[in-house]
Amino acid sequence: MSDQYTDAAEALAAIERTQQQAYADQRLPMWYLPGVIGLATAAAVATELDGSAQAGLTAAAVAGLLGLVAALSSRTRIRFRPGTWTPKAGAVMALWIISIFVVWGVVPLLVGLAADSGVWQKAVAGVVAAAYSAATLRRAETMVFARLAGKVAR
């Protein structure tokens, strides 16, 4: 054992801190999914517009999505090894993603009962889906990480 640790308890505490930091590095930032959903909603709302407003909003949404991808790529230092994903982990992740799309798809139908505007239906659906994804992200990550098979590499 290294001279920097005077006893086993200190060494175990250092290992635990390292593991907690590695776990935190694997998590998606809380802003990422709501940001993607918000920008996709902006692109969907753009389909209801005409002319330069449509082109401008679509261009802004695409630029925003590219910016989010760039921000996530620069922040992420973790990569999964090929044997990391198990069928159970993949199924849990797929079910969670499907649940986001279900929320995103059902909300406009419900809003459509109260408002005929396609813009309002899409905007409310985007807000609700973004809130749902943010509220369920950490729980979904915990469930997926518990089912992964291998380690991740920095």
PDB file of C-alpha atoms in Angstrom:
ATOM      1  CA  MET A   1       0.000   0.000   0.000  1.00  0.00           C
ATOM      2  CA  SER A   2       1.129   3.533  -0.702  1.00  0.00           C
ATOM      3  CA  ASP A   3       2.785   5.633   1.978  1.00  0.00           C
ATOM      4  CA  GLN A   4       0.244   8.403   1.418  1.00  0.00           C
ATOM      5  CA  TYR A   5      -2.455   6.381   3.231  1.00  0.00           C
ATOM      6  CA  THR A   6      -1.907   5.766   6.912  1.00  0.00           C
ATOM      7  CA  ASP A   7      -4.580   3.138   7.298  1.00  0.00           C
ATOM      8  CA  ALA A   8      -7.050   1.034   5.362  1.00  0.00           C
ATOM      9  CA  ALA A   9      -9.951   3.385   6.127  1.00  0.00           C
ATOM     10  CA  GLU A  10      -8.221   6.283   4.367  1.00  0.00           C
ATOM     11  CA  ALA A  11      -7.414   4.085   1.372  1.00  0.00           C
ATOM     12  CA  LEU A  12     -11.023   2.905   1.141  1.00  0.00           C
ATOM     13  CA  ALA A  13     -12.286   6.477   1.407  1.00  0.00           C
ATOM     14  CA  ALA A  14      -9.977   7.508  -1.451  1.00  0.00           C
ATOM     15  CA  ILE A  15     -11.231   4.606  -3.584  1.00  0.00           C
ATOM     16  CA  GLU A  16     -14.830   5.561  -2.852  1.00  0.00           C
ATOM     17  CA  ARG A  17     -14.204   9.201  -3.850  1.00  0.00           C
ATOM     18  CA  THR A  18     -12.615   8.037  -7.115  1.00  0.00           C
ATOM     19  CA  GLN A  19     -15.566   5.740  -7.858  1.00  0.00           C
ATOM     20  CA  GLN A  20     -18.095   8.490  -7.113  1.00  0.00           C
ATOM     21  CA  GLN A  21     -16.284  10.884  -9.442  1.00  0.00           C
ATOM     22  CA  ALA A  22     -16.163   8.248 -12.200  1.00  0.00           C
ATOM     23  CA  TYR A  23     -19.889   7.621 -11.766  1.00  0.00           C
ATOM     24  CA  ALA A  24     -20.656  11.347 -11.935  1.00  0.00           C
ATOM     25  CA  ASP A  25     -18.617  11.629 -15.162  1.00  0.00           C
ATOM     26  CA  GLN A  26     -20.834   9.012 -16.825  1.00  0.00           C
ATOM     27  CA  ARG A  27     -24.101  10.883 -16.237  1.00  0.00           C
ATOM     28  CA  LEU A  28     -25.802  13.096 -18.787  1.00  0.00           C
ATOM     29  CA  PRO A  29     -26.046  16.730 -17.751  1.00  0.00           C
ATOM     30  CA  MET A  30     -29.561  17.654 -16.593  1.00  0.00           C
ATOM     31  CA  TRP A  31     -29.840  20.333 -19.286  1.00  0.00           C
ATOM     32  CA  TYR A  32     -29.102  18.044 -22.219  1.00  0.00           C
ATOM     33  CA  LEU A  33     -32.381  16.181 -22.861  1.00  0.00           C
ATOM     34  CA  PRO A  34     -34.651  19.148 -22.106  1.00  0.00           C
ATOM     35  CA  GLY A  35     -32.447  21.186 -24.445  1.00  0.00           C
ATOM     36  CA  VAL A  36     -32.746  18.625 -27.244  1.00  0.00           C
ATOM     37  CA  ILE A  37     -36.511  18.392 -26.750  1.00  0.00           C
ATOM     38  CA  GLY A  38     -36.854  22.180 -26.638  1.00  0.00           C
ATOM     39  CA  LEU A  39     -34.935  22.623 -29.873  1.00  0.00           C
ATOM     40  CA  ALA A  40     -36.832  19.791 -31.579  1.00  0.00           C
ATOM     41  CA  THR A  41     -40.047  21.483 -30.429  1.00  0.00           C
ATOM     42  CA  ALA A  42     -38.845  24.758 -31.943  1.00  0.00           C
ATOM     43  CA  ALA A  43     -38.259  22.934 -35.241  1.00  0.00           C
ATOM     44  CA  ALA A  44     -41.746  21.389 -35.011  1.00  0.00           C
ATOM     45  CA  VAL A  45     -43.309  24.791 -34.323  1.00  0.00           C
ATOM     46  CA  ALA A  46     -41.421  26.129 -37.356  1.00  0.00           C
ATOM     47  CA  THR A  47     -43.418  23.737 -39.539  1.00  0.00           C
ATOM     48  CA  GLU A  48     -46.535  25.711 -38.573  1.00  0.00           C
ATOM     49  CA  LEU A  49     -44.999  28.990 -39.768  1.00  0.00           C
ATOM     50  CA  ASP A  50     -44.329  30.384 -43.220  1.00  0.00           C
ATOM     51  CA  GLY A  51     -41.530  32.178 -45.020  1.00  0.00           C
ATOM     52  CA  SER A  52     -38.555  33.671 -43.259  1.00  0.00           C
ATOM     53  CA  ALA A  53     -39.947  32.905 -39.772  1.00  0.00           C
ATOM     54  CA  GLN A  54     -39.991  29.206 -40.639  1.00  0.00           C
ATOM     55  CA  ALA A  55     -36.492  29.298 -42.126  1.00  0.00           C
ATOM     56  CA  GLY A  56     -35.085  31.303 -39.221  1.00  0.00           C
ATOM     57  CA  LEU A  57     -36.588  29.146 -36.492  1.00  0.00           C
ATOM     58  CA  THR A  58     -35.534  25.930 -38.249  1.00  0.00           C
ATOM     59  CA  ALA A  59     -31.979  27.215 -38.712  1.00  0.00           C
ATOM     60  CA  ALA A  60     -31.807  28.293 -35.069  1.00  0.00           C
ATOM     61  CA  ALA A  61     -33.062  24.876 -33.916  1.00  0.00           C
ATOM     62  CA  VAL A  62     -30.523  23.019 -36.061  1.00  0.00           C
ATOM     63  CA  ALA A  63     -27.693  25.288 -34.871  1.00  0.00           C
ATOM     64  CA  GLY A  64     -28.810  24.773 -31.278  1.00  0.00           C
ATOM     65  CA  LEU A  65     -28.832  20.994 -31.674  1.00  0.00           C
ATOM     66  CA  LEU A  66     -25.337  21.087 -33.155  1.00  0.00           C
ATOM     67  CA  GLY A  67     -24.249  23.276 -30.243  1.00  0.00           C
ATOM     68  CA  LEU A  68     -25.675  20.828 -27.705  1.00  0.00           C
ATOM     69  CA  VAL A  69     -23.881  17.921 -29.364  1.00  0.00           C
ATOM     70  CA  ALA A  70     -20.624  19.899 -29.366  1.00  0.00           C
ATOM     71  CA  ALA A  71     -21.074  20.869 -25.699  1.00  0.00           C
ATOM     72  CA  LEU A  72     -21.766  17.281 -24.679  1.00  0.00           C
ATOM     73  CA  SER A  73     -18.850  15.967 -26.741  1.00  0.00           C
ATOM     74  CA  SER A  74     -16.411  18.409 -25.180  1.00  0.00           C
ATOM     75  CA  ARG A  75     -17.644  17.596 -21.681  1.00  0.00           C
ATOM     76  CA  THR A  76     -17.702  13.810 -21.958  1.00  0.00           C
ATOM     77  CA  ARG A  77     -14.533  11.928 -21.150  1.00  0.00           C
ATOM     78  CA  ILE A  78     -16.168   8.534 -20.798  1.00  0.00           C
ATOM     79  CA  ARG A  79     -16.593   5.903 -23.456  1.00  0.00           C
ATOM     80  CA  PHE A  80     -18.288   2.569 -23.088  1.00  0.00           C
ATOM     81  CA  ARG A  81     -16.436  -0.581 -24.061  1.00  0.00           C
ATOM     82  CA  PRO A  82     -18.207  -2.881 -26.541  1.00  0.00           C
ATOM     83  CA  GLY A  83     -19.179  -5.478 -23.935  1.00  0.00           C
ATOM     84  CA  THR A  84     -20.638  -2.952 -21.511  1.00  0.00           C
ATOM     85  CA  TRP A  85     -24.228  -2.960 -22.725  1.00  0.00           C
ATOM     86  CA  THR A  86     -26.381  -5.930 -21.803  1.00  0.00           C
ATOM     87  CA  PRO A  87     -29.786  -6.731 -23.292  1.00  0.00           C
ATOM     88  CA  LYS A  88     -31.395  -5.719 -19.978  1.00  0.00           C
ATOM     89  CA  ALA A  89     -29.600  -2.355 -19.913  1.00  0.00           C
ATOM     90  CA  GLY A  90     -30.537  -1.736 -23.540  1.00  0.00           C
ATOM     91  CA  ALA A  91     -34.163  -2.668 -22.869  1.00  0.00           C
ATOM     92  CA  VAL A  92     -34.406  -0.315 -19.887  1.00  0.00           C
ATOM     93  CA  MET A  93     -32.875   2.525 -21.915  1.00  0.00           C
ATOM     94  CA  ALA A  94     -35.180   1.812 -24.866  1.00  0.00           C
ATOM     95  CA  LEU A  95     -38.273   1.752 -22.651  1.00  0.00           C
ATOM     96  CA  TRP A  96     -37.325   5.056 -21.062  1.00  0.00           C
ATOM     97  CA  ILE A  97     -36.742   6.706 -24.451  1.00  0.00           C
ATOM     98  CA  ILE A  98     -40.037   5.286 -25.719  1.00  0.00           C
ATOM     99  CA  SER A  99     -41.801   6.691 -22.653  1.00  0.00           C
ATOM    100  CA  ILE A 100     -40.494  10.175 -23.534  1.00  0.00           C
ATOM    101  CA  PHE A 101     -41.850   9.826 -27.073  1.00  0.00           C
ATOM    102  CA  VAL A 102     -45.188   8.590 -25.741  1.00  0.00           C
ATOM    103  CA  VAL A 103     -45.486  11.655 -23.493  1.00  0.00           C
ATOM    104  CA  TRP A 104     -44.408  13.876 -26.371  1.00  0.00           C
ATOM    105  CA  GLY A 105     -47.035  12.266 -28.615  1.00  0.00           C
ATOM    106  CA  VAL A 106     -49.989  12.087 -26.216  1.00  0.00           C
ATOM    107  CA  VAL A 107     -49.806  15.644 -24.867  1.00  0.00           C
ATOM    108  CA  PRO A 108     -50.678  17.331 -28.206  1.00  0.00           C
ATOM    109  CA  LEU A 109     -53.768  15.144 -28.436  1.00  0.00           C
ATOM    110  CA  LEU A 110     -54.873  16.274 -25.001  1.00  0.00           C
ATOM    111  CA  VAL A 111     -54.052  19.921 -25.690  1.00  0.00           C
ATOM    112  CA  GLY A 112     -55.944  19.604 -28.976  1.00  0.00           C
ATOM    113  CA  LEU A 113     -59.112  19.020 -26.966  1.00  0.00           C
ATOM    114  CA  ALA A 114     -58.776  22.550 -25.554  1.00  0.00           C
ATOM    115  CA  ALA A 115     -56.976  24.433 -28.340  1.00  0.00           C
ATOM    116  CA  ASP A 116     -56.994  24.035 -32.101  1.00  0.00           C
ATOM    117  CA  SER A 117     -53.657  25.774 -32.613  1.00  0.00           C
ATOM    118  CA  GLY A 118     -50.920  23.428 -33.807  1.00  0.00           C
ATOM    119  CA  VAL A 119     -48.335  25.780 -32.401  1.00  0.00           C
ATOM    120  CA  TRP A 120     -49.809  25.555 -28.888  1.00  0.00           C
ATOM    121  CA  GLN A 121     -50.129  21.780 -29.118  1.00  0.00           C
ATOM    122  CA  LYS A 122     -46.475  21.406 -30.083  1.00  0.00           C
ATOM    123  CA  ALA A 123     -45.208  23.991 -27.607  1.00  0.00           C
ATOM    124  CA  VAL A 124     -47.041  22.490 -24.621  1.00  0.00           C
ATOM    125  CA  ALA A 125     -45.998  18.979 -25.658  1.00  0.00           C
ATOM    126  CA  GLY A 126     -42.366  20.123 -25.812  1.00  0.00           C
ATOM    127  CA  VAL A 127     -42.493  21.704 -22.367  1.00  0.00           C
ATOM    128  CA  VAL A 128     -44.143  18.653 -20.809  1.00  0.00           C
ATOM    129  CA  ALA A 129     -41.778  16.195 -22.531  1.00  0.00           C
ATOM    130  CA  ALA A 130     -38.739  18.254 -21.491  1.00  0.00           C
ATOM    131  CA  ALA A 131     -39.944  18.356 -17.881  1.00  0.00           C
ATOM    132  CA  TYR A 132     -40.676  14.615 -17.933  1.00  0.00           C
ATOM    133  CA  SER A 133     -37.229  13.786 -19.329  1.00  0.00           C
ATOM    134  CA  ALA A 134     -35.511  15.957 -16.723  1.00  0.00           C
ATOM    135  CA  ALA A 135     -37.593  14.491 -13.898  1.00  0.00           C
ATOM    136  CA  THR A 136     -36.887  10.878 -14.895  1.00  0.00           C
ATOM    137  CA  LEU A 137     -33.285  11.135 -16.136  1.00  0.00           C
ATOM    138  CA  ARG A 138     -31.427  10.243 -12.933  1.00  0.00           C
ATOM    139  CA  ARG A 139     -33.750   7.339 -12.116  1.00  0.00           C
ATOM    140  CA  ALA A 140     -33.373   5.949 -15.647  1.00  0.00           C
ATOM    141  CA  GLU A 141     -29.580   6.286 -15.476  1.00  0.00           C
ATOM    142  CA  THR A 142     -29.495   4.480 -12.154  1.00  0.00           C
ATOM    143  CA  MET A 143     -31.589   1.640 -13.555  1.00  0.00           C
ATOM    144  CA  VAL A 144     -29.429   1.354 -16.685  1.00  0.00           C
ATOM    145  CA  PHE A 145     -26.090   1.561 -14.846  1.00  0.00           C
ATOM    146  CA  ALA A 146     -27.211  -1.223 -12.516  1.00  0.00           C
ATOM    147  CA  ARG A 147     -27.653  -3.491 -15.545  1.00  0.00           C
ATOM    148  CA  LEU A 148     -24.422  -2.728 -17.412  1.00  0.00           C
ATOM    149  CA  ALA A 149     -21.943  -5.564 -17.633  1.00  0.00           C
ATOM    150  CA  GLY A 150     -18.543  -3.989 -17.958  1.00  0.00           C
ATOM    151  CA  LYS A 151     -16.510  -1.068 -16.884  1.00  0.00           C
ATOM    152  CA  VAL A 152     -16.137   2.198 -18.704  1.00  0.00           C
ATOM    153  CA  ALA A 153     -12.829   3.626 -19.808  1.00  0.00           C
ATOM    154  CA  ARG A 154     -11.664   7.216 -19.517  1.00  0.00           C
TER     155      ARG A 154
END
